[in-house]
Amino acid sequence: MVGRRPVRALAVSPICPFYEGNHSVPQPDSLYEVQPGYEPVIEAWKQLDLGEGGGAFCAYVDGVKVVDVWGGPAGPDTPWSRETTSNLFSATKALAAICASVLHSRGLLDLDAPVAKYWPEFAQAGKEGALVRHILTHSVGLPGLPKAAELLDYDGRGWDDYDAIAEQLAAAEPAWVPGTETSYHAISYGWLVGELVRRVTGRTIGTFFREEIADPFGWDLRIGTPPHEQGRMADLVPFSDQWSEEEAHIQAQLAAARIEPGSLCALTCVEMHGTSVIDEVVPFFGSASGRTAEIAGAGGSGSARSLAGMFALLALGGELDGKRLLSESSVAEFGREALHARALEVPPLYGLDGTRLPAPDTRWALGYQMNDQWPEEFCSFGPERDAYGHAGAGGQLGFADPFNRVSVGFVRSHLTHSWKACGDLTRTLYTCLER
């Protein structure tokens, strides 16, 4: 555990431009709010390379916002402002998880009950023994829709037909006996949690999250962004990472697998019409229909500030600014390790020399990724092994560290396969805590 110094009373500096022209890629009109003692994070921000886009970083310590910085372009001739929001991609899964935690706190969701207790149609095709916790740990065996092309298209058709999606999921045969294996449910996780929320509350997950969580706390977070709010969202800039020969070899295998009809990878990546959600990430999630649909596995939006605020509430045991959302017992239950296993290889991958690469070692809390000894370029939730949160495609990230009472939110618009930018800022943040 990092030795924390007491946090002083909130004394935020005026919002100050700090663009000085010495950045690797200058972020014009960057602005910030910072607590005394955390200025090194601002200096680290100045050195970030955010490519052709902009971004934002925010951190809380002991429930106090200590750093809030934003900058760069949100679109052509549009600077990133305090009100700019961005696609969260898979960091949206944390928003879905907190919905489940609210229901658990209120005694409305039993984690060890069969899914069919709340969703009776689910008890078919070998899923009778599937438990709620299996959905939250990506072990339920439904990584995708088996007949996605019958319902959906990447022009936006069908993604808001929650009845039809739920019907197909309920009828689907699991890829394994629920609870016996794990593999990332990239999109279907959100559909599954969303249907549980809808069955328990009668509301869609986006409506429930907004009414019960985001609006009461003033968080600029959405699962499904209404058209009138999409004007504040940053334009997405496509991935432009340069791969090494080995990395390119691995990416080629993944690209082939995700459009191979019937493969587990294709199921996970919503393969249809010869393409996948990975290949359509910018045109689909940058479109009005892709942003409006309540895709709780990857389709949320928000600011780094609000993402950090949500995780601050978790870091403090379910309460923030004197307002309690979750019981301490529910926060503890959702935030501890619930599954640690080798994930199914989707697909098996081989190096240039023909050596089969090891399957990923995964650790899940209930709905959240847990920190691990992953390469920093993937993602980092700080120095505490049992911190938890969720990364999102393109470099998005949010986490809670209850042991040091720290939370972080980071978003960016130029997509990358690295989380190093947030990792650099997080490392600097913890250095400040040690002083």
Coordinates of C-alpha atoms in Angstrom, one line a residue:
M1 CA 0.0 0.0 0.0
V2 CA 1.3 3.5 -0.9
G3 CA 1.9 5.7 2.1
R4 CA -0.6 8.4 1.7
R5 CA -0.2 11.9 3.0
P6 CA -3.4 13.7 4.2
V7 CA -5.2 15.5 1.5
R8 CA -5.6 19.2 2.1
A9 CA -8.9 20.9 2.0
L10 CA -10.1 21.5 -1.5
A11 CA -8.2 24.5 -2.9
V12 CA -8.5 24.2 -6.7
S13 CA -6.5 26.6 -8.8
P14 CA -8.2 28.7 -11.4
I15 CA -8.7 27.0 -14.7
C16 CA -5.4 27.8 -16.4
P17 CA -4.2 27.3 -19.9
F18 CA -0.7 25.7 -19.9
Y19 CA 0.1 25.2 -23.6
E20 CA 3.7 26.1 -23.9
G21 CA 4.6 24.5 -27.2
N22 CA 7.1 21.8 -25.9
H23 CA 4.8 18.8 -26.2
S24 CA 5.7 15.8 -28.4
V25 CA 2.2 16.5 -30.0
P26 CA 1.0 19.9 -28.7
Q27 CA -2.4 20.0 -27.1
P28 CA -3.7 23.5 -27.8
D29 CA -5.9 25.2 -25.3
S30 CA -5.4 22.6 -22.6
L31 CA -6.9 23.5 -19.3
Y32 CA -6.7 22.1 -15.8
E33 CA -7.7 22.2 -12.2
V34 CA -5.2 20.9 -9.7
Q35 CA -4.8 20.5 -5.9
P36 CA -1.5 21.7 -4.4
G37 CA 1.1 18.9 -4.5
Y38 CA -0.3 17.3 -7.7
E39 CA 1.2 19.7 -10.2
P40 CA 3.6 16.9 -11.4
V41 CA 0.6 15.2 -13.0
I42 CA 0.0 18.4 -15.1
E43 CA 3.7 18.3 -16.1
A44 CA 3.3 14.7 -17.2
W45 CA 0.2 15.6 -19.2
K46 CA 2.2 18.1 -21.1
Q47 CA 4.5 15.3 -22.4
L48 CA 1.7 13.1 -23.6
D49 CA 1.3 12.1 -27.2
L50 CA -2.5 12.0 -27.9
G51 CA -2.0 11.8 -31.6
E52 CA -4.4 13.7 -33.7
G53 CA -7.1 13.8 -31.0
G54 CA -7.7 15.2 -27.6
G55 CA -8.4 13.7 -24.2
A56 CA -8.9 14.2 -20.5
F57 CA -7.6 12.8 -17.2
C58 CA -9.1 13.1 -13.7
A59 CA -8.2 11.7 -10.3
Y60 CA -9.7 11.7 -6.9
V61 CA -8.0 11.0 -3.6
D62 CA -10.1 10.5 -0.4
G63 CA -13.1 11.7 -2.3
V64 CA -11.5 15.0 -3.3
K65 CA -10.8 15.8 -6.9
V66 CA -7.1 16.5 -7.1
V67 CA -6.4 16.6 -10.8
D68 CA -8.7 17.5 -13.7
V69 CA -7.1 18.2 -17.1
W70 CA -8.3 18.3 -20.6
G71 CA -7.1 19.4 -24.0
G72 CA -6.5 18.8 -27.7
P73 CA -9.0 18.8 -30.5
A74 CA -12.4 17.3 -30.1
G75 CA -13.1 17.7 -33.8
P76 CA -12.2 19.9 -36.7
D77 CA -11.8 23.5 -35.4
T78 CA -13.3 22.3 -32.1
P79 CA -11.1 22.3 -28.9
W80 CA -11.7 19.8 -26.2
S81 CA -13.7 21.7 -23.5
R82 CA -14.8 21.0 -20.0
E83 CA -18.1 19.8 -21.4
T84 CA -16.7 17.4 -24.0
T85 CA -17.6 13.8 -23.7
S86 CA -16.1 10.7 -25.5
N87 CA -16.9 7.1 -26.3
L88 CA -16.0 4.9 -23.3
F89 CA -16.1 1.6 -25.3
S90 CA -15.6 -1.3 -22.8
A91 CA -15.2 1.0 -19.9
T92 CA -19.0 1.1 -20.2
K93 CA -19.0 -2.3 -18.7
A94 CA -18.2 -0.7 -15.3
L95 CA -21.4 1.4 -15.7
A96 CA -23.4 -1.8 -16.2
A97 CA -21.7 -3.4 -13.2
I98 CA -22.6 -0.5 -10.9
C99 CA -26.3 -0.9 -12.0
A100 CA -26.1 -4.6 -10.9
S101 CA -24.5 -3.5 -7.7
V102 CA -27.3 -1.0 -7.0
L103 CA -29.9 -3.8 -7.4
H104 CA -27.8 -6.1 -5.1
S105 CA -27.6 -3.3 -2.5
R106 CA -31.3 -3.0 -2.5
G107 CA -31.9 -6.7 -2.1
L108 CA -33.3 -7.1 -5.6
L109 CA -30.6 -9.2 -7.2
D110 CA -29.2 -12.4 -5.8
L111 CA -25.7 -13.1 -7.2
D112 CA -26.0 -16.8 -6.6
A113 CA -29.5 -17.2 -8.0
P114 CA -30.2 -18.7 -11.4
V115 CA -30.5 -16.1 -14.1
A116 CA -33.9 -17.7 -14.9
K117 CA -35.2 -16.5 -11.5
Y118 CA -35.4 -13.0 -13.1
W119 CA -35.5 -14.0 -16.8
P120 CA -37.5 -17.3 -17.0
E121 CA -36.9 -17.8 -20.8
F122 CA -33.2 -18.1 -20.1
A123 CA -33.6 -21.6 -18.6
Q124 CA -33.2 -23.5 -21.9
A125 CA -30.6 -25.0 -24.2
G126 CA -28.3 -26.0 -21.3
K127 CA -28.5 -22.7 -19.4
E128 CA -30.8 -23.8 -16.5
G129 CA -27.9 -23.8 -14.1
A130 CA -26.4 -20.4 -15.2
L131 CA -26.1 -18.0 -12.3
V132 CA -26.1 -14.2 -12.1
R133 CA -22.5 -14.2 -11.1
H134 CA -21.6 -16.2 -14.3
I135 CA -22.8 -13.2 -16.4
L136 CA -20.7 -10.8 -14.3
T137 CA -17.5 -12.9 -14.6
H138 CA -17.8 -13.6 -18.4
S139 CA -18.2 -17.3 -17.7
V140 CA -21.9 -17.8 -18.7
G141 CA -20.9 -19.0 -22.1
L142 CA -22.8 -16.6 -24.3
P143 CA -20.0 -14.4 -25.9
G144 CA -22.3 -13.3 -28.7
L145 CA -25.5 -13.6 -30.7
P146 CA -25.5 -16.8 -32.8
K147 CA -27.7 -15.2 -35.5
A148 CA -26.6 -11.6 -35.2
A149 CA -27.0 -10.9 -38.9
E150 CA -30.7 -11.7 -38.7
L151 CA -31.2 -8.8 -36.2
L152 CA -28.4 -6.3 -36.6
D153 CA -26.5 -4.4 -39.2
Y154 CA -23.6 -1.9 -38.9
D155 CA -25.9 0.8 -40.4
G156 CA -27.6 0.8 -37.0
R157 CA -30.5 -1.5 -37.6
G158 CA -31.6 -3.6 -34.7
W159 CA -29.2 -2.5 -32.0
D160 CA -32.1 -0.9 -30.0
D161 CA -34.4 -3.9 -30.4
Y162 CA -33.8 -5.2 -26.9
D163 CA -36.7 -7.6 -27.0
A164 CA -35.3 -9.4 -30.1
I165 CA -31.8 -9.5 -28.7
A166 CA -32.9 -10.9 -25.4
E167 CA -35.0 -13.5 -27.1
Q168 CA -32.1 -14.8 -29.2
L169 CA -29.8 -14.8 -26.2
A170 CA -32.3 -16.8 -24.1
A171 CA -32.7 -19.4 -26.9
A172 CA -28.9 -19.7 -27.5
E173 CA -26.9 -22.8 -26.6
P174 CA -23.9 -21.8 -24.4
A175 CA -20.4 -22.3 -25.8
W176 CA -19.5 -24.2 -22.6
V177 CA -21.3 -25.3 -19.4
P178 CA -21.9 -22.0 -17.6
G179 CA -19.3 -21.4 -14.9
T180 CA -16.8 -23.8 -16.2
E181 CA -14.8 -21.6 -18.6
T182 CA -14.3 -17.9 -19.2
S183 CA -13.9 -15.8 -22.3
Y184 CA -14.4 -12.1 -22.8
H185 CA -18.1 -11.3 -23.6
A186 CA -17.1 -8.1 -25.5
I187 CA -20.6 -6.9 -26.5
S188 CA -23.0 -9.6 -25.1
Y189 CA -22.0 -8.8 -21.5
G190 CA -23.9 -5.5 -21.7
W191 CA -27.0 -7.2 -23.3
L192 CA -27.1 -9.8 -20.6
V193 CA -26.7 -7.4 -17.6
G194 CA -29.1 -5.0 -19.4
E195 CA -31.8 -7.7 -19.6
L196 CA -31.4 -8.5 -15.9
V197 CA -31.8 -4.8 -15.1
R198 CA -34.8 -4.6 -17.3
R199 CA -36.4 -7.7 -15.8
V200 CA -35.9 -6.5 -12.3
T201 CA -36.8 -2.8 -12.7
G202 CA -38.9 -2.6 -15.9
R203 CA -36.5 0.0 -17.2
T204 CA -33.8 -0.3 -19.8
I205 CA -30.3 -0.2 -18.4
G206 CA -29.6 3.2 -19.9
T207 CA -32.7 4.7 -18.3
F208 CA -32.0 3.0 -15.0
F209 CA -28.4 4.2 -15.0
R210 CA -29.4 7.7 -15.8
E211 CA -32.3 8.0 -13.3
E212 CA -30.8 6.1 -10.4
I213 CA -27.0 6.8 -10.7
A214 CA -25.8 9.4 -13.1
D215 CA -28.3 12.2 -12.6
P216 CA -28.5 12.1 -8.8
F217 CA -24.7 12.4 -8.6
G218 CA -24.4 14.9 -11.5
W219 CA -22.2 12.5 -13.5
D220 CA -21.9 13.1 -17.2
L221 CA -22.1 9.4 -18.1
R222 CA -24.5 7.6 -20.4
I223 CA -25.3 4.1 -21.5
G224 CA -26.8 5.2 -24.8
T225 CA -26.3 8.9 -25.6
P226 CA -29.5 10.8 -26.7
P227 CA -29.1 12.6 -30.0
H228 CA -29.3 16.1 -28.4
E229 CA -26.2 15.3 -26.2
Q230 CA -24.1 13.8 -29.0
G231 CA -22.9 17.3 -30.2
R232 CA -20.6 17.4 -27.2
M233 CA -19.0 14.1 -28.1
A234 CA -15.4 14.1 -29.5
D235 CA -15.0 12.8 -33.0
L236 CA -13.2 9.5 -33.1
V237 CA -9.8 9.2 -34.9
P238 CA -9.1 5.7 -36.2
F239 CA -6.3 3.5 -34.9
S240 CA -2.9 4.2 -36.5
D241 CA -0.6 2.1 -34.4
Q242 CA 2.6 0.8 -36.0
W243 CA 3.1 -2.9 -35.4
S244 CA 6.3 -4.8 -35.1
E245 CA 6.6 -7.9 -37.3
E246 CA 5.6 -10.2 -34.4
E247 CA 2.6 -8.0 -33.5
A248 CA 1.5 -7.7 -37.1
H249 CA 1.6 -11.5 -37.3
I250 CA -0.7 -11.8 -34.3
Q251 CA -3.1 -9.1 -35.5
A252 CA -3.4 -10.9 -38.8
Q253 CA -4.5 -14.1 -37.0
L254 CA -7.1 -12.1 -35.0
A255 CA -8.4 -10.3 -38.1
A256 CA -9.0 -13.6 -39.9
A257 CA -10.6 -15.3 -36.9
R258 CA -13.1 -12.5 -36.2
I259 CA -14.7 -12.8 -39.6
E260 CA -14.7 -16.6 -39.8
P261 CA -18.4 -17.5 -39.5
G262 CA -19.1 -19.9 -36.6
S263 CA -15.8 -19.3 -34.8
L264 CA -15.9 -18.2 -31.1
C265 CA -13.9 -15.1 -32.0
A266 CA -16.5 -14.1 -34.7
L267 CA -19.3 -14.7 -32.2
T268 CA -17.6 -12.5 -29.7
C269 CA -16.9 -9.8 -32.2
V270 CA -20.4 -9.7 -33.7
E271 CA -19.4 -11.0 -37.1
M272 CA -21.9 -10.3 -39.8
H273 CA -21.9 -9.5 -43.5
G274 CA -18.2 -10.2 -43.7
T275 CA -17.1 -7.7 -41.0
S276 CA -17.1 -7.3 -37.2
V277 CA -17.5 -4.7 -34.5
I278 CA -13.7 -4.4 -34.3
D279 CA -13.4 -3.6 -38.0
E280 CA -16.4 -1.1 -37.8
V281 CA -15.5 0.5 -34.5
V282 CA -15.1 4.1 -35.7
P283 CA -17.9 4.3 -38.3
F284 CA -20.4 2.4 -36.1
F285 CA -19.6 3.9 -32.6
G286 CA -19.0 7.3 -34.3
S287 CA -22.5 7.2 -35.8
A288 CA -25.7 8.7 -34.3
S289 CA -27.4 5.2 -34.2
G290 CA -24.3 3.5 -32.7
R291 CA -24.1 6.2 -30.0
T292 CA -27.9 6.2 -29.2
A293 CA -28.4 2.5 -28.8
E294 CA -28.0 1.3 -25.2
I295 CA -25.0 -1.0 -25.8
A296 CA -23.9 -1.5 -22.2
G297 CA -20.9 -3.6 -23.2
A298 CA -19.2 -0.9 -25.3
G299 CA -21.5 2.0 -26.2
G300 CA -21.4 4.4 -23.3
S301 CA -20.1 7.9 -23.3
G302 CA -18.8 10.3 -20.6
S303 CA -16.1 12.5 -19.3
A304 CA -12.9 11.5 -17.5
R305 CA -14.2 13.7 -14.6
S306 CA -17.4 11.7 -14.2
L307 CA -15.8 8.4 -14.7
A308 CA -13.3 9.2 -11.9
G309 CA -16.1 10.4 -9.7
M310 CA -18.0 7.1 -10.2
F311 CA -14.9 5.1 -9.2
A312 CA -14.3 7.5 -6.3
L313 CA -17.6 6.4 -4.9
L314 CA -16.4 2.8 -5.2
A315 CA -13.0 3.6 -3.6
L316 CA -14.9 5.0 -0.6
G317 CA -17.2 2.1 -0.1
G318 CA -20.3 3.3 -1.9
E319 CA -20.6 6.9 -0.7
L320 CA -19.4 10.2 -2.1
D321 CA -20.0 13.8 -0.9
G322 CA -22.2 12.5 1.9
K323 CA -24.5 10.7 -0.5
R324 CA -24.7 6.9 -0.4
L325 CA -25.5 4.8 -3.5
L326 CA -24.3 1.3 -2.5
S327 CA -24.1 -0.7 0.7
E328 CA -20.5 -1.3 1.9
S329 CA -21.1 -5.0 1.7
S330 CA -22.2 -4.8 -1.9
V331 CA -19.1 -2.7 -2.8
A332 CA -16.9 -5.3 -1.1
E333 CA -18.7 -8.2 -2.8
F334 CA -18.4 -6.7 -6.3
G335 CA -14.9 -5.4 -5.8
R336 CA -13.2 -8.6 -4.7
E337 CA -11.7 -11.3 -6.9
A338 CA -14.5 -13.6 -8.1
L339 CA -12.7 -15.5 -10.8
H340 CA -9.1 -16.2 -11.7
A341 CA -8.5 -18.5 -14.7
R342 CA -6.9 -18.9 -18.0
A343 CA -9.3 -17.6 -20.6
L344 CA -10.3 -19.7 -23.6
E345 CA -8.0 -18.9 -26.5
V346 CA -10.2 -17.0 -29.0
P347 CA -8.5 -18.0 -31.3
P348 CA -5.3 -19.9 -30.4
L349 CA -2.4 -17.6 -31.4
Y350 CA 1.0 -18.4 -32.7
G351 CA 4.3 -16.5 -32.9
L352 CA 6.4 -16.0 -36.0
D353 CA 8.4 -19.1 -35.0
G354 CA 5.3 -21.2 -34.8
T355 CA 5.2 -21.3 -31.0
R356 CA 1.7 -21.3 -29.5
L357 CA 1.3 -18.3 -27.3
P358 CA -0.1 -18.9 -23.8
A359 CA -3.8 -18.1 -23.1
P360 CA -4.4 -14.9 -21.2
D361 CA -4.5 -15.1 -17.4
T362 CA -7.6 -13.2 -16.3
R363 CA -8.9 -12.0 -13.0
W364 CA -12.5 -10.7 -12.7
A365 CA -14.3 -9.0 -9.9
L366 CA -18.1 -8.9 -10.4
G367 CA -18.3 -6.9 -13.6
Y368 CA -14.9 -5.3 -13.3
Q369 CA -11.4 -6.2 -14.4
M370 CA -9.0 -6.6 -11.6
N371 CA -5.4 -5.3 -11.7
D372 CA -2.8 -7.8 -12.7
Q373 CA 0.7 -8.1 -13.9
W374 CA -0.3 -7.1 -17.4
P375 CA 2.1 -5.1 -19.5
E376 CA 1.7 -1.4 -18.8
E377 CA 1.0 -0.9 -22.5
F378 CA -2.2 -2.9 -22.0
C379 CA -3.6 -1.1 -18.9
S380 CA -2.7 -0.4 -15.3
F381 CA -4.9 0.3 -12.3
G382 CA -2.0 1.6 -10.3
P383 CA 0.4 -0.3 -7.9
E384 CA -2.3 -2.2 -5.9
R385 CA -2.9 -5.7 -7.3
D386 CA -6.5 -5.7 -6.1
A387 CA -7.5 -2.4 -7.5
Y388 CA -10.3 -2.8 -10.0
G389 CA -11.9 -1.0 -12.9
H390 CA -12.3 -1.4 -16.7
A391 CA -10.3 -0.5 -19.7
G392 CA -12.0 0.5 -23.0
A393 CA -10.9 0.2 -26.6
G394 CA -8.6 3.0 -27.8
G395 CA -7.0 3.7 -24.5
Q396 CA -10.0 4.6 -22.3
L397 CA -9.7 3.6 -18.6
G398 CA -11.3 4.0 -15.2
F399 CA -10.4 2.3 -11.9
A400 CA -10.9 2.4 -8.1
D401 CA -8.1 1.7 -5.6
P402 CA -10.0 1.3 -2.3
F403 CA -6.7 0.6 -0.4
N404 CA -5.4 4.1 -1.1
R405 CA -8.8 5.6 -1.7
V406 CA -7.8 6.7 -5.2
S407 CA -9.8 6.7 -8.4
V408 CA -8.9 7.6 -12.0
G409 CA -10.7 8.3 -15.2
F410 CA -9.1 8.8 -18.7
V411 CA -10.6 9.2 -22.1
R412 CA -9.1 10.0 -25.5
S413 CA -10.4 10.3 -29.1
H414 CA -7.4 9.2 -31.3
L415 CA -7.7 5.4 -30.7
T416 CA -4.7 3.4 -29.8
H417 CA -3.9 -0.2 -28.7
S418 CA -1.9 1.1 -25.8
W419 CA -2.9 2.4 -22.4
K420 CA 0.5 3.9 -21.8
A421 CA -0.7 7.5 -21.7
C422 CA -3.0 6.8 -18.7
G423 CA -0.3 4.6 -17.2
D424 CA 2.2 7.4 -17.2
L425 CA -0.2 9.8 -15.6
T426 CA -1.3 7.2 -13.0
R427 CA 2.3 6.5 -12.1
T428 CA 3.0 10.2 -11.6
L429 CA -0.2 10.5 -9.4
Y430 CA 1.0 7.8 -7.1
T431 CA 4.4 9.4 -6.9
C432 CA 2.6 12.5 -5.6
L433 CA 0.9 10.4 -3.0
E434 CA 4.2 9.1 -1.6
R435 CA 5.6 12.6 -0.9

